[in-house]
Short mmCIF file of C-alpha atoms and ligand atoms in Angstrom, two decimals:
data_model
loop_
_atom_site.label_atom_id
_atom_site.label_comp_id
_atom_site.label_asym_id
_atom_site.label_seq_id
_atom_site.Cartn_x
_atom_site.Cartn_y
_atom_site.Cartn_z
CA MET Y 1 83.76 75.17 87.59
CA HIS Y 2 84.74 78.60 88.85
CA THR Y 3 87.77 78.61 86.57
CA HIS Y 4 85.52 78.31 83.50
CA THR Y 5 84.75 81.27 81.28
CA LEU Y 6 81.21 82.27 80.47
CA THR Y 7 81.48 80.51 77.12
CA GLN Y 8 82.63 77.31 78.81
CA LEU Y 9 79.91 77.52 81.45
CA SER Y 10 77.33 78.10 78.76
CA ALA Y 11 78.48 74.93 76.96
CA ALA Y 12 78.49 72.91 80.20
CA LEU Y 13 74.90 74.00 80.89
CA ALA Y 14 73.82 73.25 77.32
CA THR Y 15 75.20 69.71 77.37
CA GLY Y 16 73.76 69.03 80.81
CA GLN Y 17 77.21 68.53 82.31
CA VAL Y 18 76.09 70.82 85.10
CA SER Y 19 72.75 72.32 86.12
CA SER Y 20 72.16 75.93 87.05
CA VAL Y 21 71.26 74.83 90.59
CA GLU Y 22 74.60 73.03 90.94
CA LEU Y 23 76.50 75.96 89.48
CA THR Y 24 74.70 78.48 91.66
CA GLN Y 25 75.26 76.39 94.79
CA HIS Y 26 78.93 76.07 93.90
CA TYR Y 27 79.35 79.85 93.73
CA LEU Y 28 77.28 80.42 96.87
CA ASP Y 29 79.54 77.97 98.73
CA ARG Y 30 82.63 79.76 97.46
CA ILE Y 31 81.24 83.13 98.52
CA GLN Y 32 80.47 81.80 101.99
CA GLN Y 33 83.90 80.29 102.33
CA LEU Y 34 86.07 83.01 100.79
CA ASP Y 35 84.25 86.35 100.89
CA PRO Y 36 84.73 87.07 104.61
CA GLN Y 37 88.32 88.03 103.74
CA PHE Y 38 87.29 90.30 100.80
CA ASN Y 39 83.90 91.73 101.83
CA SER Y 40 82.80 92.00 98.20
CA PHE Y 41 79.13 91.15 98.79
CA ILE Y 42 76.71 93.29 100.79
CA THR Y 43 73.62 91.10 100.42
CA LEU Y 44 73.14 87.40 99.77
CA ASP Y 45 69.85 85.53 99.63
CA ALA Y 46 70.60 81.90 98.81
CA GLU Y 47 66.94 80.86 98.68
CA ARG Y 48 66.14 83.54 96.14
CA SER Y 49 69.21 82.70 94.03
CA LEU Y 50 68.44 78.98 94.05
CA ALA Y 51 64.81 79.61 93.10
CA GLU Y 52 66.03 81.56 90.08
CA ALA Y 53 68.42 78.70 89.26
CA ARG Y 54 65.59 76.14 89.44
CA ALA Y 55 63.53 78.31 87.10
CA ALA Y 56 66.49 78.49 84.68
CA ASP Y 57 66.86 74.70 84.72
CA ALA Y 58 63.12 74.30 84.06
CA ARG Y 59 63.35 76.77 81.20
CA ARG Y 60 66.20 74.78 79.69
CA ALA Y 61 64.29 71.52 80.11
CA ALA Y 62 61.37 73.11 78.26
CA GLY Y 63 63.69 74.03 75.37
CA HIS Y 64 63.57 77.80 75.88
CA ALA Y 65 67.15 78.43 77.00
CA GLY Y 66 69.30 81.23 75.60
CA PRO Y 67 73.11 81.23 75.71
CA LEU Y 68 73.29 82.71 79.21
CA THR Y 69 70.31 80.91 80.76
CA GLY Y 70 71.36 79.50 84.13
CA ILE Y 71 74.60 81.47 84.41
CA PRO Y 72 75.01 83.19 87.76
CA LEU Y 73 76.02 86.83 88.03
CA ALA Y 74 76.11 89.51 90.70
CA HIS Y 75 75.06 93.14 90.52
CA LYS Y 76 76.73 96.22 91.89
CA ASP Y 77 74.49 97.47 94.68
CA ILE Y 78 73.77 100.64 92.70
CA TYR Y 79 71.24 98.68 90.64
CA VAL Y 80 67.90 98.09 92.34
CA ALA Y 81 66.53 94.56 92.13
CA GLU Y 82 63.03 93.51 93.10
CA GLY Y 83 62.89 91.88 96.52
CA TRP Y 84 66.57 92.53 97.13
CA ARG Y 85 67.96 94.98 99.63
CA SER Y 86 69.44 97.71 97.43
CA THR Y 87 71.72 99.92 99.49
CA CYS Y 88 74.07 101.86 97.18
CA GLY Y 89 76.67 101.24 99.88
CA SER Y 90 74.91 103.82 102.05
CA ARG Y 91 73.44 103.91 105.52
CA MET Y 92 70.71 106.01 103.90
CA LEU Y 93 69.37 102.92 102.09
CA GLU Y 94 70.59 100.30 104.56
CA ASN Y 95 67.16 98.71 104.84
CA PHE Y 96 65.68 99.63 101.46
CA VAL Y 97 64.16 96.65 99.63
CA SER Y 98 63.36 97.55 96.04
CA PRO Y 99 59.85 97.01 94.69
CA TYR Y 100 61.13 96.85 91.09
CA ASP Y 101 64.04 95.80 88.88
CA ALA Y 102 66.51 98.10 87.16
CA THR Y 103 66.36 97.53 83.38
CA VAL Y 104 69.83 95.94 83.47
CA VAL Y 105 68.69 93.53 86.18
CA ALA Y 106 65.43 92.78 84.34
CA ARG Y 107 67.29 92.03 81.10
CA CYS Y 108 69.65 89.63 82.86
CA LYS Y 109 66.63 87.89 84.39
CA ASP Y 110 64.89 87.73 81.02
CA ALA Y 111 68.00 86.01 79.65
CA GLY Y 112 67.60 83.45 82.44
CA MET Y 113 70.67 84.57 84.41
CA VAL Y 114 70.71 83.93 88.15
CA THR Y 115 71.37 86.71 90.68
CA LEU Y 116 73.99 85.60 93.23
CA GLY Y 117 73.78 88.75 95.31
CA LYS Y 118 74.48 92.46 95.55
CA LEU Y 119 78.03 93.74 95.45
CA ASN Y 120 79.77 96.25 97.68
CA CYS Y 121 80.67 99.68 96.28
CA ASP Y 122 81.58 103.18 97.34
CA GLU Y 123 78.59 105.04 98.72
CA PHE Y 124 76.41 106.17 95.79
CA ALA Y 125 79.37 105.24 93.52
CA MET Y 126 81.50 108.12 94.83
CA GLY Y 127 85.07 107.04 95.30
CA SER Y 128 88.12 105.36 93.81
CA SER Y 129 89.00 102.81 96.49
CA ASN Y 130 85.76 101.31 97.83
CA GLU Y 131 86.66 102.73 101.23
CA ASN Y 132 83.56 104.98 101.19
CA SER Y 133 81.11 102.12 101.70
CA HIS Y 134 78.93 102.08 104.80
CA PHE Y 135 79.44 98.30 104.72
CA GLY Y 136 83.20 98.49 105.09
CA PRO Y 137 86.01 98.45 102.56
CA VAL Y 138 86.52 95.67 100.02
CA LYS Y 139 89.94 93.99 100.03
CA ASN Y 140 91.84 93.29 96.83
CA PRO Y 141 92.06 89.49 96.24
CA TRP Y 142 95.63 89.90 94.92
CA ASP Y 143 96.73 91.44 98.20
CA THR Y 144 94.31 92.06 101.04
CA GLN Y 145 96.42 95.03 102.20
CA ALA Y 146 95.45 96.78 98.96
CA VAL Y 147 92.25 98.50 97.86
CA PRO Y 148 90.34 96.88 94.96
CA GLY Y 149 89.70 100.29 93.37
CA GLY Y 150 86.33 101.98 93.20
CA SER Y 151 83.59 102.54 93.03
CA SER Y 152 82.79 99.09 91.58
CA GLY Y 153 85.33 97.50 93.93
CA GLY Y 154 83.04 94.67 95.04
CA SER Y 155 82.33 93.74 91.40
CA ALA Y 156 86.03 93.66 90.51
CA ALA Y 157 87.08 91.75 93.63
CA ALA Y 158 84.29 89.16 93.28
CA VAL Y 159 85.22 88.43 89.66
CA ALA Y 160 88.97 88.30 90.48
CA ALA Y 161 88.31 85.90 93.37
CA ARG Y 162 86.11 83.71 91.15
CA LEU Y 163 83.10 84.29 93.41
CA THR Y 164 81.01 85.04 90.33
CA PRO Y 165 81.79 84.45 86.65
CA ILE Y 166 80.71 87.96 85.74
CA ALA Y 167 79.33 91.11 87.35
CA THR Y 168 77.75 94.43 86.52
CA GLY Y 169 79.41 97.71 87.36
CA THR Y 170 78.76 101.38 86.75
CA ASP Y 171 81.19 104.01 85.54
CA THR Y 172 80.68 107.73 86.09
CA GLY Y 173 84.33 108.69 86.04
CA GLY Y 174 86.21 105.40 85.90
CA SER Y 175 84.41 103.09 88.31
CA ILE Y 176 84.44 100.11 85.96
CA ARG Y 177 87.92 100.61 84.49
CA GLN Y 178 89.99 101.55 87.53
CA PRO Y 179 88.82 98.63 89.74
CA ALA Y 180 89.16 96.30 86.73
CA SER Y 181 92.75 97.53 86.41
CA PHE Y 182 93.45 97.10 90.15
CA CYS Y 183 91.98 93.58 90.27
CA GLY Y 184 93.35 92.22 86.99
CA ILE Y 185 90.02 91.80 85.19
CA THR Y 186 88.36 93.17 82.05
CA GLY Y 187 85.62 95.81 82.14
CA ILE Y 188 83.96 98.06 79.61
CA LYS Y 189 82.04 101.30 79.97
CA PRO Y 190 79.92 101.63 76.82
CA THR Y 191 79.08 104.81 74.94
CA TYR Y 192 76.78 107.00 77.06
CA GLY Y 193 73.18 106.01 76.34
CA VAL Y 194 73.83 102.42 75.23
CA VAL Y 195 72.92 100.81 78.58
CA SER Y 196 69.75 101.96 80.32
CA ARG Y 197 70.11 103.94 83.55
CA TYR Y 198 66.60 103.07 84.70
CA GLY Y 199 66.89 101.67 88.22
CA MET Y 200 70.60 102.43 88.38
CA VAL Y 201 70.56 104.89 91.26
CA ALA Y 202 71.71 108.22 89.87
CA TYR Y 203 74.99 109.79 90.91
CA ALA Y 204 75.78 112.14 87.98
CA SER Y 205 73.17 111.41 85.35
CA SER Y 206 74.97 112.86 82.34
CA PHE Y 207 78.02 110.65 83.06
CA ASP Y 208 76.63 107.42 84.62
CA GLN Y 209 76.84 104.35 82.44
CA GLY Y 210 76.54 100.67 83.33
CA GLY Y 211 78.63 97.89 81.88
CA PRO Y 212 80.01 94.36 82.29
CA MET Y 213 83.03 93.27 84.34
CA ALA Y 214 84.47 89.81 83.73
CA ARG Y 215 87.75 88.01 83.27
CA SER Y 216 87.78 88.29 79.49
CA ALA Y 217 86.62 90.64 76.77
CA GLU Y 218 84.69 87.78 75.18
CA ASP Y 219 82.66 87.31 78.37
CA CYS Y 220 82.02 91.07 78.56
CA ALA Y 221 80.71 91.01 74.97
CA HIS Y 222 78.19 88.29 75.85
CA LEU Y 223 76.84 90.23 78.82
CA LEU Y 224 76.75 93.48 76.87
CA ASN Y 225 74.53 91.72 74.33
CA VAL Y 226 72.07 91.12 77.17
CA ILE Y 227 72.10 94.51 78.89
CA ALA Y 228 72.50 96.99 76.01
CA GLY Y 229 69.64 98.48 74.03
CA PHE Y 230 66.99 101.16 73.96
CA ASP Y 231 64.78 101.65 77.00
CA GLU Y 232 61.88 104.06 76.86
CA ARG Y 233 62.09 104.52 80.64
CA ASP Y 234 65.48 106.25 80.36
CA SER Y 235 65.18 109.58 78.56
CA THR Y 236 68.86 109.50 77.51
CA SER Y 237 68.73 105.92 76.23
CA LEU Y 238 69.69 105.82 72.56
CA GLN Y 239 67.39 104.41 69.93
CA ARG Y 240 69.64 102.40 67.64
CA PRO Y 241 69.45 99.06 65.83
CA ALA Y 242 70.36 96.08 68.03
CA GLU Y 243 74.02 95.06 67.83
CA ASP Y 244 75.88 91.82 68.34
CA TYR Y 245 78.88 92.82 70.44
CA THR Y 246 80.65 89.50 69.72
CA ARG Y 247 80.70 90.15 65.98
CA GLU Y 248 84.26 91.46 65.79
CA LEU Y 249 85.90 89.07 68.25
CA ASN Y 250 87.71 87.25 65.46
CA GLN Y 251 88.74 90.29 63.47
CA PRO Y 252 92.55 90.39 63.04
CA LEU Y 253 94.50 93.36 64.37
CA ALA Y 254 96.18 94.15 61.05
CA GLY Y 255 95.35 97.70 60.03
CA LEU Y 256 94.28 98.82 63.51
CA ARG Y 257 95.57 102.34 64.19
CA ILE Y 258 96.43 102.98 67.83
CA GLY Y 259 96.91 106.51 69.13
CA LEU Y 260 99.05 107.16 72.21
CA PRO Y 261 98.25 110.51 73.85
CA LYS Y 262 101.45 112.03 75.20
CA GLU Y 263 99.48 113.59 78.06
CA TYR Y 264 98.76 110.06 79.36
CA PHE Y 265 102.46 109.27 79.80
CA GLY Y 266 103.73 112.32 81.65
CA ASP Y 267 104.31 113.35 85.26
CA GLY Y 268 102.54 111.38 87.93
CA LEU Y 269 102.52 108.09 86.05
CA ASP Y 270 104.13 105.26 88.00
CA SER Y 271 107.14 103.89 86.10
CA GLU Y 272 106.04 100.24 86.37
CA VAL Y 273 102.59 101.12 85.04
CA ALA Y 274 104.19 103.06 82.16
CA ALA Y 275 106.48 100.14 81.26
CA THR Y 276 103.63 97.62 81.42
CA VAL Y 277 101.33 99.71 79.25
CA GLN Y 278 104.11 100.31 76.72
CA ALA Y 279 104.84 96.57 76.57
CA ALA Y 280 101.16 95.84 75.89
CA VAL Y 281 101.05 98.45 73.12
CA GLU Y 282 104.19 96.90 71.65
CA GLN Y 283 102.45 93.53 71.61
CA PHE Y 284 99.53 95.05 69.68
CA ARG Y 285 102.08 96.41 67.21
CA GLN Y 286 103.63 92.98 66.77
CA LEU Y 287 100.16 91.59 66.14
CA GLY Y 288 99.70 93.96 63.22
CA ALA Y 289 98.53 97.30 64.61
CA THR Y 290 100.24 100.59 63.85
CA VAL Y 291 101.02 103.05 66.63
CA LYS Y 292 101.26 106.83 66.47
CA ASP Y 293 101.39 109.74 68.87
CA VAL Y 294 98.28 111.84 69.34
CA SER Y 295 97.45 114.68 71.69
CA LEU Y 296 94.61 115.25 74.14
CA PRO Y 297 95.74 118.71 75.23
CA ARG Y 298 93.01 119.31 77.80
CA THR Y 299 93.65 116.14 79.80
CA ARG Y 300 94.79 118.19 82.80
CA MET Y 301 91.42 119.94 82.90
CA ALA Y 302 89.50 116.70 83.27
CA ILE Y 303 89.79 116.51 87.06
CA PRO Y 304 88.62 120.07 87.86
CA THR Y 305 85.88 119.88 85.21
CA TYR Y 306 84.54 116.53 86.41
CA TYR Y 307 84.76 117.48 90.09
CA ILE Y 308 82.57 120.52 89.39
CA LEU Y 309 79.99 118.89 87.13
CA ALA Y 310 79.59 115.50 88.80
CA PRO Y 311 79.01 116.95 92.30
CA ALA Y 312 76.59 119.50 90.78
CA GLU Y 313 74.48 116.68 89.37
CA ALA Y 314 74.91 114.63 92.54
CA SER Y 315 73.69 117.47 94.77
CA SER Y 316 70.50 117.57 92.74
CA ASN Y 317 70.05 113.79 92.42
CA LEU Y 318 70.62 113.13 96.10
CA SER Y 319 68.05 115.69 97.24
CA ARG Y 320 65.41 112.94 96.94
CA PHE Y 321 66.84 111.23 100.03
CA ASP Y 322 64.99 113.28 102.59
CA GLY Y 323 63.93 110.66 105.12
CA VAL Y 324 60.29 111.03 104.08
CA ARG Y 325 59.60 108.85 101.04
CA TYR Y 326 62.23 106.22 101.65
CA GLY Y 327 65.59 105.80 103.28
CA HIS Y 328 66.92 106.55 106.70
CA ARG Y 329 64.92 108.82 109.01
CA ALA Y 330 66.39 110.17 112.23
CA ALA Y 331 64.77 108.75 115.35
CA GLU Y 332 64.54 112.12 117.05
CA TYR Y 333 63.89 115.54 115.55
CA GLY Y 334 62.13 118.82 116.18
CA ASP Y 335 60.37 120.37 113.18
CA LEU Y 336 60.34 119.31 109.52
CA ALA Y 337 63.58 121.10 108.60
CA ASP Y 338 65.29 119.50 111.57
CA MET Y 339 64.08 116.08 110.43
CA TYR Y 340 65.61 116.57 106.96
CA GLU Y 341 68.82 117.82 108.46
CA ARG Y 342 69.27 115.03 110.98
CA SER Y 343 68.19 112.28 108.59
CA ARG Y 344 70.63 113.40 105.91
CA SER Y 345 73.44 114.06 108.40
CA GLU Y 346 73.08 110.55 109.78
CA GLY Y 347 72.33 108.79 106.50
CA PHE Y 348 75.15 110.09 104.30
CA GLY Y 349 78.87 109.50 104.76
CA ALA Y 350 81.63 112.12 104.61
CA GLU Y 351 82.47 111.88 100.89
CA VAL Y 352 78.82 112.12 99.82
CA LYS Y 353 78.37 115.19 102.02
CA ARG Y 354 81.51 116.73 100.52
CA ARG Y 355 80.08 116.25 97.02
CA ILE Y 356 76.68 117.68 97.97
CA LEU Y 357 78.40 120.73 99.47
CA THR Y 358 80.62 121.27 96.42
CA GLY Y 359 77.75 120.70 94.05
CA THR Y 360 75.43 123.08 95.83
CA TYR Y 361 78.17 125.71 95.89
CA VAL Y 362 78.95 125.56 92.16
CA LEU Y 363 75.25 125.76 91.31
CA SER Y 364 74.54 128.65 93.63
CA HIS Y 365 73.72 132.16 92.49
CA GLY Y 366 76.91 134.08 91.81
CA TYR Y 367 79.07 130.98 91.25
CA TYR Y 368 76.98 129.23 88.61
CA ASP Y 369 78.53 131.13 85.69
CA ALA Y 370 82.04 131.05 87.10
CA TYR Y 371 82.11 127.31 87.79
CA TYR Y 372 79.23 125.29 86.41
CA ILE Y 373 78.83 127.03 83.04
CA LYS Y 374 82.59 127.31 82.57
CA ALA Y 375 83.01 123.59 83.28
CA GLN Y 376 80.29 122.73 80.76
CA LYS Y 377 82.25 124.65 78.12
CA VAL Y 378 85.47 122.85 78.97
CA ARG Y 379 83.57 119.57 78.80
CA ARG Y 380 82.77 120.29 75.18
CA LEU Y 381 86.40 121.19 74.41
CA ILE Y 382 87.54 117.88 75.94
CA ALA Y 383 85.09 116.01 73.69
CA ASP Y 384 86.41 117.99 70.68
CA ASP Y 385 89.99 116.98 71.51
CA PHE Y 386 88.99 113.33 71.18
CA GLN Y 387 87.38 113.87 67.79
CA ARG Y 388 90.56 115.53 66.55
CA ALA Y 389 92.61 112.58 67.82
CA PHE Y 390 90.26 110.04 66.22
CA ALA Y 391 90.93 111.61 62.83
CA ASP Y 392 94.33 109.90 63.04
CA CYS Y 393 93.60 106.68 64.91
CA ASP Y 394 90.87 104.09 65.56
CA VAL Y 395 91.45 103.68 69.28
CA ILE Y 396 93.44 105.45 71.97
CA MET Y 397 95.51 103.49 74.46
CA GLY Y 398 97.08 104.42 77.77
CA PRO Y 399 97.03 103.53 81.44
CA ALA Y 400 93.69 103.08 83.23
CA ALA Y 401 95.14 104.55 86.40
CA PRO Y 402 98.42 106.26 87.33
CA THR Y 403 99.35 103.54 89.82
CA ALA Y 404 98.62 99.93 90.64
CA ALA Y 405 96.35 99.29 93.65
CA PHE Y 406 97.48 101.33 96.66
CA ASP Y 407 97.33 100.30 100.31
CA LEU Y 408 94.08 100.47 102.24
CA GLY Y 409 93.99 103.65 104.32
CA SER Y 410 96.87 105.31 102.47
CA ARG Y 411 94.73 107.95 100.74
CA SER Y 412 91.39 107.89 102.52
CA ASN Y 413 92.14 111.06 104.50
CA ASP Y 414 93.17 113.07 101.47
CA PRO Y 415 90.29 113.61 99.04
CA LEU Y 416 92.41 115.52 96.51
CA GLN Y 417 94.98 112.76 96.36
CA MET Y 418 92.12 110.31 95.78
CA TYR Y 419 90.64 112.47 92.97
CA LEU Y 420 94.03 112.42 91.18
CA GLU Y 421 93.57 108.67 90.79
CA ASP Y 422 90.91 109.44 88.15
CA VAL Y 423 93.15 111.49 85.84
CA TYR Y 424 93.04 109.04 82.91
CA THR Y 425 89.49 107.75 83.29
CA LEU Y 426 87.41 110.94 83.58
CA SER Y 427 87.80 112.31 80.05
CA PRO Y 428 85.88 109.51 78.27
CA ASN Y 429 82.94 110.10 80.63
CA LEU Y 430 83.09 113.83 80.02
CA ALA Y 431 82.94 113.07 76.28
CA GLY Y 432 80.48 110.14 76.57
CA LEU Y 433 82.94 107.78 74.83
CA PRO Y 434 83.27 104.01 75.36
CA ALA Y 435 86.36 102.92 77.28
CA MET Y 436 87.67 99.71 78.78
CA SER Y 437 90.46 98.26 80.87
CA ILE Y 438 92.18 94.98 80.07
CA PRO Y 439 94.75 93.13 82.17
CA ALA Y 440 98.27 93.91 80.93
CA GLY Y 441 100.64 92.71 83.64
CA PHE Y 442 101.73 93.10 87.26
CA ASN Y 443 104.10 95.31 89.19
CA ARG Y 444 106.97 93.89 91.26
CA ALA Y 445 104.68 93.65 94.28
CA GLY Y 446 102.37 91.37 92.28
CA ARG Y 447 99.56 93.90 91.92
CA PRO Y 448 97.73 93.96 88.54
CA ILE Y 449 98.03 96.74 85.96
CA GLY Y 450 95.38 97.53 83.36
CA LEU Y 451 95.64 98.90 79.84
CA GLN Y 452 92.94 101.44 79.01
CA VAL Y 453 91.42 101.42 75.52
CA ILE Y 454 89.26 104.40 74.52
CA GLY Y 455 87.17 104.14 71.35
CA ASN Y 456 85.04 106.50 69.33
CA TYR Y 457 81.27 106.49 69.83
CA PHE Y 458 79.64 103.06 69.31
CA SER Y 459 82.92 101.23 68.69
CA GLU Y 460 82.34 98.73 71.53
CA ALA Y 461 82.36 95.71 69.22
CA ARG Y 462 85.67 96.78 67.70
CA MET Y 463 87.18 97.42 71.15
CA LEU Y 464 86.01 94.07 72.51
CA GLY Y 465 87.39 92.42 69.39
CA LEU Y 466 90.86 93.92 69.71
CA ALA Y 467 90.90 93.10 73.41
CA HIS Y 468 89.95 89.51 72.60
CA GLN Y 469 92.77 89.25 70.06
CA PHE Y 470 95.19 90.54 72.71
CA GLN Y 471 93.82 87.99 75.18
CA LEU Y 472 94.31 85.18 72.66
CA ASN Y 473 97.98 86.18 72.70
CA SER Y 474 98.49 86.90 76.41
CA ASP Y 475 97.52 85.20 79.65
CA TRP Y 476 97.35 88.14 82.08
CA HIS Y 477 93.56 87.78 82.25
CA GLN Y 478 93.86 84.09 83.12
CA GLN Y 479 96.11 84.48 86.14
CA GLN Y 480 94.46 84.09 89.46
CA PRO Y 481 95.35 85.47 92.86
CA GLY Y 482 97.81 83.18 94.63
CA SER Y 483 95.69 83.00 97.75
CA LEU Y 484 92.99 81.14 95.78
CA ALA Y 485 95.18 78.52 94.16
N1 LIG J 1 86.24 108.09 91.28
C1 LIG J 1 85.26 108.90 90.63
C2 LIG J 1 84.41 109.58 91.65
O1 LIG J 1 84.66 109.40 92.79
C3 LIG J 1 84.43 108.08 89.68
C4 LIG J 1 83.39 107.28 90.35
C5 LIG J 1 82.51 106.53 89.39
O2 LIG J 1 82.87 106.32 88.23
N2 LIG J 1 81.34 106.15 89.86
O3 LIG J 1 83.53 110.28 91.35
#
């Protein structure tokens, strides 16, 4: 069962070949048996999951099932879910049980999907290796010496290890695409504003966007149909007509214009990643697409711009964790200020503190104009670069990350080295564009490599369609880690 795609599982449920309770139990058993070596889940609650599965089966029996009714999924622990411990990978929220559902979680429930559990991630989604979690690092199912990527590392690892058919992730600067690339799965970050941020704990609000992570683009399209759409409780949610994200799955590739930005193939790109990405682009060409060079001249400014703006927003967003309303409170303190200080010192990890410090600095009097305002201007120029490139092409392709998964511990003491990992993923977030990663091959060490596809605003259906056509003609997304065979 765990080798089935979402479409196959949906058919098996519809014909009664399997019940949601059986399916859910099957995945829970797999998680119990296999996850100790990967650490991809933070919280499980089998009783709660099985109750949801029974309700899904009853709904089907009553004739009210939708296509995804009864299908299990797991949520990145950045989304709050009613009755579930919702930690954000932080000691600060170690014991926080949410009284309400994030909109994404609520929509999955409304569709009759079953929550298997909450997935490990970097603390407050800050990181590129999942080593910043208070609950310990996640191990890459392809090689447990390697990181799974971050911050949605638990989501990527759980899907790769077939512990869940599909998962949610969030992407502020690459956190869906880079772990998807490292774990050999498919993930899409939609256009900013397409998926509601309500109940998705804020890291950098003008960048954060939720999206699906699964083995195939087709499966991602089905989940995006469930989670996308206007939400009046998110002030940046976009009011647009409902879309069917599966509608272009069968569109041929003939006529597709692919742009290759030269800045995505320069210094710092691992040679095996470059060769793999080029081979994938060549396959698109053979399937009917045309390929041309484009330029995104401000690519090198993406890292400094993002690492000014995202921490600025984070420093403001994270001020709500004061040990008073919710979250960790120090056991011993003197006066009120001392209580804040001790609670936050104990509750947050090193990377989160680093971001709060940077963010507070760039927003402070005297530096605001020099850093924050300047970075906002560069952000606009980066978005303009994309629009110029899209005059000549329909989608942009390149690597999702400069390397395949690196070894656990190899970069965790060097924040700058870690930030460089985000060089190809940050720009779409700065511009608010949709972007995805699809499995494109492996390096000699057997670690997966992802192809990044960046589209213009609201081109998700087209992107998922071209990815599906690629997946009909390749089997990278079907390979499974040897240790699971
Ligand atoms: N790696 C980036 C960061 O640490 C992006 C994280 C994300 O997309 N949530 O900020």
